[in-house]
Amino acid sequence: MNYNTILTIIFCLFLSLSCTEKSDKNLRDFDDYSFNTIIEGEGTYGIGYEFEIEKHWYANKKYNFFYYTKSLAERKFLIPGSLANDEFPISWREVNLPFKIIKKANSDTLLIIKNNKEFIFKRAKNSD
């Protein structure tokens, strides 16, 4: 075998191992787990199917959590620079980091604490 073939095989093995790490089979259903942790960082937590908390990968498979803001000022506090009005719900993953998340497994609510202010997000079934 030549040098290029060996490198190609090693690259393919590495790629296949890294891709299987976050496969749907390994994703935990977010609703089934409890959390009481601070999520650090900047910007929004993440929009997309999968996300990481404490070195484990999760997905909102059956349910998601939403909050209806009481005013545009409250919306801008949670999502700085938001131009949407306060009638549209906010997903918990749209909230600007950092924040503390508290949730019990299979609970109807999720609590986010940001700058010592508490926001209760209510569970809603994902639409198919």
PDB file of C-alpha atoms in Angstrom:
ATOM      1  CA  MET A   1       0.000   0.000   0.000  1.00  0.00           C
ATOM      2  CA  ASN A   2       1.166   3.458  -0.660  1.00  0.00           C
ATOM      3  CA  TYR A   3       1.259   6.395   1.728  1.00  0.00           C
ATOM      4  CA  ASN A   4      -1.935   8.052   0.371  1.00  0.00           C
ATOM      5  CA  THR A   5      -3.997   4.877   0.824  1.00  0.00           C
ATOM      6  CA  ILE A   6      -2.914   4.533   4.451  1.00  0.00           C
ATOM      7  CA  LEU A   7      -3.749   8.182   5.172  1.00  0.00           C
ATOM      8  CA  THR A   8      -7.139   7.807   3.483  1.00  0.00           C
ATOM      9  CA  ILE A   9      -7.978   4.749   5.601  1.00  0.00           C
ATOM     10  CA  ILE A  10      -6.927   6.500   8.826  1.00  0.00           C
ATOM     11  CA  PHE A  11      -8.936   9.595   7.892  1.00  0.00           C
ATOM     12  CA  CYS A  12     -12.047   7.489   7.133  1.00  0.00           C
ATOM     13  CA  LEU A  13     -11.763   5.664  10.462  1.00  0.00           C
ATOM     14  CA  PHE A  14     -11.374   8.937  12.352  1.00  0.00           C
ATOM     15  CA  LEU A  15     -14.301  10.484  10.497  1.00  0.00           C
ATOM     16  CA  SER A  16     -16.584   7.515  11.132  1.00  0.00           C
ATOM     17  CA  LEU A  17     -15.763   7.506  14.860  1.00  0.00           C
ATOM     18  CA  SER A  18     -16.360  11.231  15.254  1.00  0.00           C
ATOM     19  CA  CYS A  19     -19.664  11.109  13.357  1.00  0.00           C
ATOM     20  CA  THR A  20     -21.123   8.317  15.471  1.00  0.00           C
ATOM     21  CA  GLU A  21     -20.466  10.216  18.702  1.00  0.00           C
ATOM     22  CA  LYS A  22     -23.581  12.407  18.357  1.00  0.00           C
ATOM     23  CA  SER A  23     -25.824  10.078  16.362  1.00  0.00           C
ATOM     24  CA  ASP A  24     -29.539  10.096  17.113  1.00  0.00           C
ATOM     25  CA  LYS A  25     -29.075   6.786  18.908  1.00  0.00           C
ATOM     26  CA  ASN A  26     -26.773   8.475  21.459  1.00  0.00           C
ATOM     27  CA  LEU A  27     -28.856  11.638  21.910  1.00  0.00           C
ATOM     28  CA  ARG A  28     -30.725  11.761  25.180  1.00  0.00           C
ATOM     29  CA  ASP A  29     -34.276  13.072  25.329  1.00  0.00           C
ATOM     30  CA  PHE A  30     -34.018  16.385  27.205  1.00  0.00           C
ATOM     31  CA  ASP A  31     -37.434  15.846  28.820  1.00  0.00           C
ATOM     32  CA  ASP A  32     -36.242  12.698  30.638  1.00  0.00           C
ATOM     33  CA  TYR A  33     -33.454  14.389  32.623  1.00  0.00           C
ATOM     34  CA  SER A  34     -33.134  16.817  35.528  1.00  0.00           C
ATOM     35  CA  PHE A  35     -30.833  19.836  35.466  1.00  0.00           C
ATOM     36  CA  ASN A  36     -29.578  22.376  37.981  1.00  0.00           C
ATOM     37  CA  THR A  37     -26.581  23.933  36.296  1.00  0.00           C
ATOM     38  CA  ILE A  38     -25.164  27.136  34.894  1.00  0.00           C
ATOM     39  CA  ILE A  39     -24.674  27.323  31.145  1.00  0.00           C
ATOM     40  CA  GLU A  40     -21.758  29.634  30.377  1.00  0.00           C
ATOM     41  CA  GLY A  41     -20.848  31.378  27.156  1.00  0.00           C
ATOM     42  CA  GLU A  42     -21.905  34.258  24.946  1.00  0.00           C
ATOM     43  CA  GLY A  43     -24.747  34.695  22.480  1.00  0.00           C
ATOM     44  CA  THR A  44     -27.707  32.353  22.260  1.00  0.00           C
ATOM     45  CA  TYR A  45     -27.380  28.854  23.627  1.00  0.00           C
ATOM     46  CA  GLY A  46     -28.121  27.243  20.306  1.00  0.00           C
ATOM     47  CA  ILE A  47     -30.792  26.726  17.757  1.00  0.00           C
ATOM     48  CA  GLY A  48     -30.859  23.306  16.184  1.00  0.00           C
ATOM     49  CA  TYR A  49     -31.791  19.760  16.946  1.00  0.00           C
ATOM     50  CA  GLU A  50     -28.983  18.730  19.295  1.00  0.00           C
ATOM     51  CA  PHE A  51     -27.206  20.521  22.142  1.00  0.00           C
ATOM     52  CA  GLU A  52     -24.694  19.750  24.870  1.00  0.00           C
ATOM     53  CA  ILE A  53     -25.078  20.131  28.648  1.00  0.00           C
ATOM     54  CA  GLU A  54     -22.387  18.890  31.030  1.00  0.00           C
ATOM     55  CA  LYS A  55     -20.626  16.800  28.353  1.00  0.00           C
ATOM     56  CA  HIS A  56     -23.780  14.922  27.283  1.00  0.00           C
ATOM     57  CA  TRP A  57     -25.751  15.470  24.075  1.00  0.00           C
ATOM     58  CA  TYR A  58     -29.519  16.059  24.204  1.00  0.00           C
ATOM     59  CA  ALA A  59     -32.399  16.806  21.870  1.00  0.00           C
ATOM     60  CA  ASN A  60     -35.910  18.137  22.440  1.00  0.00           C
ATOM     61  CA  LYS A  61     -37.407  14.968  20.975  1.00  0.00           C
ATOM     62  CA  LYS A  62     -41.013  15.164  22.250  1.00  0.00           C
ATOM     63  CA  TYR A  63     -41.316  18.519  24.002  1.00  0.00           C
ATOM     64  CA  ASN A  64     -39.825  21.996  24.020  1.00  0.00           C
ATOM     65  CA  PHE A  65     -40.116  24.813  26.571  1.00  0.00           C
ATOM     66  CA  PHE A  66     -41.429  28.302  25.765  1.00  0.00           C
ATOM     67  CA  TYR A  67     -41.888  31.594  27.585  1.00  0.00           C
ATOM     68  CA  TYR A  68     -44.290  34.402  26.633  1.00  0.00           C
ATOM     69  CA  THR A  69     -42.685  37.692  27.559  1.00  0.00           C
ATOM     70  CA  LYS A  70     -44.689  40.357  29.365  1.00  0.00           C
ATOM     71  CA  SER A  71     -43.129  43.272  27.457  1.00  0.00           C
ATOM     72  CA  LEU A  72     -40.702  44.127  24.707  1.00  0.00           C
ATOM     73  CA  ALA A  73     -38.179  45.224  27.369  1.00  0.00           C
ATOM     74  CA  GLU A  74     -38.342  41.771  28.979  1.00  0.00           C
ATOM     75  CA  ARG A  75     -37.886  40.152  25.559  1.00  0.00           C
ATOM     76  CA  LYS A  76     -34.837  42.332  24.862  1.00  0.00           C
ATOM     77  CA  PHE A  77     -33.425  41.374  28.272  1.00  0.00           C
ATOM     78  CA  LEU A  78     -33.614  37.676  27.345  1.00  0.00           C
ATOM     79  CA  ILE A  79     -32.639  38.160  23.685  1.00  0.00           C
ATOM     80  CA  PRO A  80     -30.645  41.393  23.271  1.00  0.00           C
ATOM     81  CA  GLY A  81     -31.185  43.016  19.901  1.00  0.00           C
ATOM     82  CA  SER A  82     -34.501  41.234  19.325  1.00  0.00           C
ATOM     83  CA  LEU A  83     -36.759  43.062  16.907  1.00  0.00           C
ATOM     84  CA  ALA A  84     -39.779  40.771  17.288  1.00  0.00           C
ATOM     85  CA  ASN A  85     -42.666  42.004  19.362  1.00  0.00           C
ATOM     86  CA  ASP A  86     -43.519  40.501  22.740  1.00  0.00           C
ATOM     87  CA  GLU A  87     -46.409  38.358  21.396  1.00  0.00           C
ATOM     88  CA  PHE A  88     -44.139  35.606  20.080  1.00  0.00           C
ATOM     89  CA  PRO A  89     -42.889  32.928  22.484  1.00  0.00           C
ATOM     90  CA  ILE A  90     -39.213  32.438  23.270  1.00  0.00           C
ATOM     91  CA  SER A  91     -37.682  28.974  23.291  1.00  0.00           C
ATOM     92  CA  TRP A  92     -35.401  28.391  26.281  1.00  0.00           C
ATOM     93  CA  ARG A  93     -32.484  27.865  23.894  1.00  0.00           C
ATOM     94  CA  GLU A  94     -32.874  31.361  22.405  1.00  0.00           C
ATOM     95  CA  VAL A  95     -32.007  33.041  25.723  1.00  0.00           C
ATOM     96  CA  ASN A  96     -28.719  34.914  25.689  1.00  0.00           C
ATOM     97  CA  LEU A  97     -25.968  33.243  27.744  1.00  0.00           C
ATOM     98  CA  PRO A  98     -25.003  32.902  30.565  1.00  0.00           C
ATOM     99  CA  PHE A  99     -27.940  31.616  32.607  1.00  0.00           C
ATOM    100  CA  LYS A 100     -28.829  28.966  35.171  1.00  0.00           C
ATOM    101  CA  ILE A 101     -31.240  26.208  34.165  1.00  0.00           C
ATOM    102  CA  ILE A 102     -33.322  24.250  36.680  1.00  0.00           C
ATOM    103  CA  LYS A 103     -35.562  21.411  35.480  1.00  0.00           C
ATOM    104  CA  LYS A 104     -36.876  18.181  36.906  1.00  0.00           C
ATOM    105  CA  ALA A 105     -37.251  15.101  34.726  1.00  0.00           C
ATOM    106  CA  ASN A 106     -40.588  15.006  32.872  1.00  0.00           C
ATOM    107  CA  SER A 107     -41.631  18.330  34.408  1.00  0.00           C
ATOM    108  CA  ASP A 108     -44.120  20.733  32.820  1.00  0.00           C
ATOM    109  CA  THR A 109     -41.849  23.694  33.550  1.00  0.00           C
ATOM    110  CA  LEU A 110     -38.251  24.763  33.217  1.00  0.00           C
ATOM    111  CA  LEU A 111     -36.778  27.637  35.228  1.00  0.00           C
ATOM    112  CA  ILE A 112     -34.131  29.950  33.824  1.00  0.00           C
ATOM    113  CA  ILE A 113     -32.393  32.390  36.137  1.00  0.00           C
ATOM    114  CA  LYS A 114     -30.611  35.259  34.416  1.00  0.00           C
ATOM    115  CA  ASN A 115     -29.113  38.151  36.425  1.00  0.00           C
ATOM    116  CA  ASN A 116     -31.112  37.018  39.502  1.00  0.00           C
ATOM    117  CA  LYS A 117     -34.422  37.197  37.572  1.00  0.00           C
ATOM    118  CA  GLU A 118     -36.483  34.023  37.222  1.00  0.00           C
ATOM    119  CA  PHE A 119     -38.376  33.022  34.084  1.00  0.00           C
ATOM    120  CA  ILE A 120     -40.694  30.004  33.980  1.00  0.00           C
ATOM    121  CA  PHE A 121     -40.800  28.266  30.602  1.00  0.00           C
ATOM    122  CA  LYS A 122     -43.780  25.961  29.966  1.00  0.00           C
ATOM    123  CA  ARG A 123     -43.561  22.636  28.176  1.00  0.00           C
ATOM    124  CA  ALA A 124     -45.233  22.279  24.767  1.00  0.00           C
ATOM    125  CA  LYS A 125     -45.434  19.205  22.574  1.00  0.00           C
ATOM    126  CA  ASN A 126     -43.362  19.407  19.405  1.00  0.00           C
ATOM    127  CA  SER A 127     -45.448  19.478  16.259  1.00  0.00           C
ATOM    128  CA  ASP A 128     -44.863  16.715  13.741  1.00  0.00           C
TER     129      ASP A 128
END
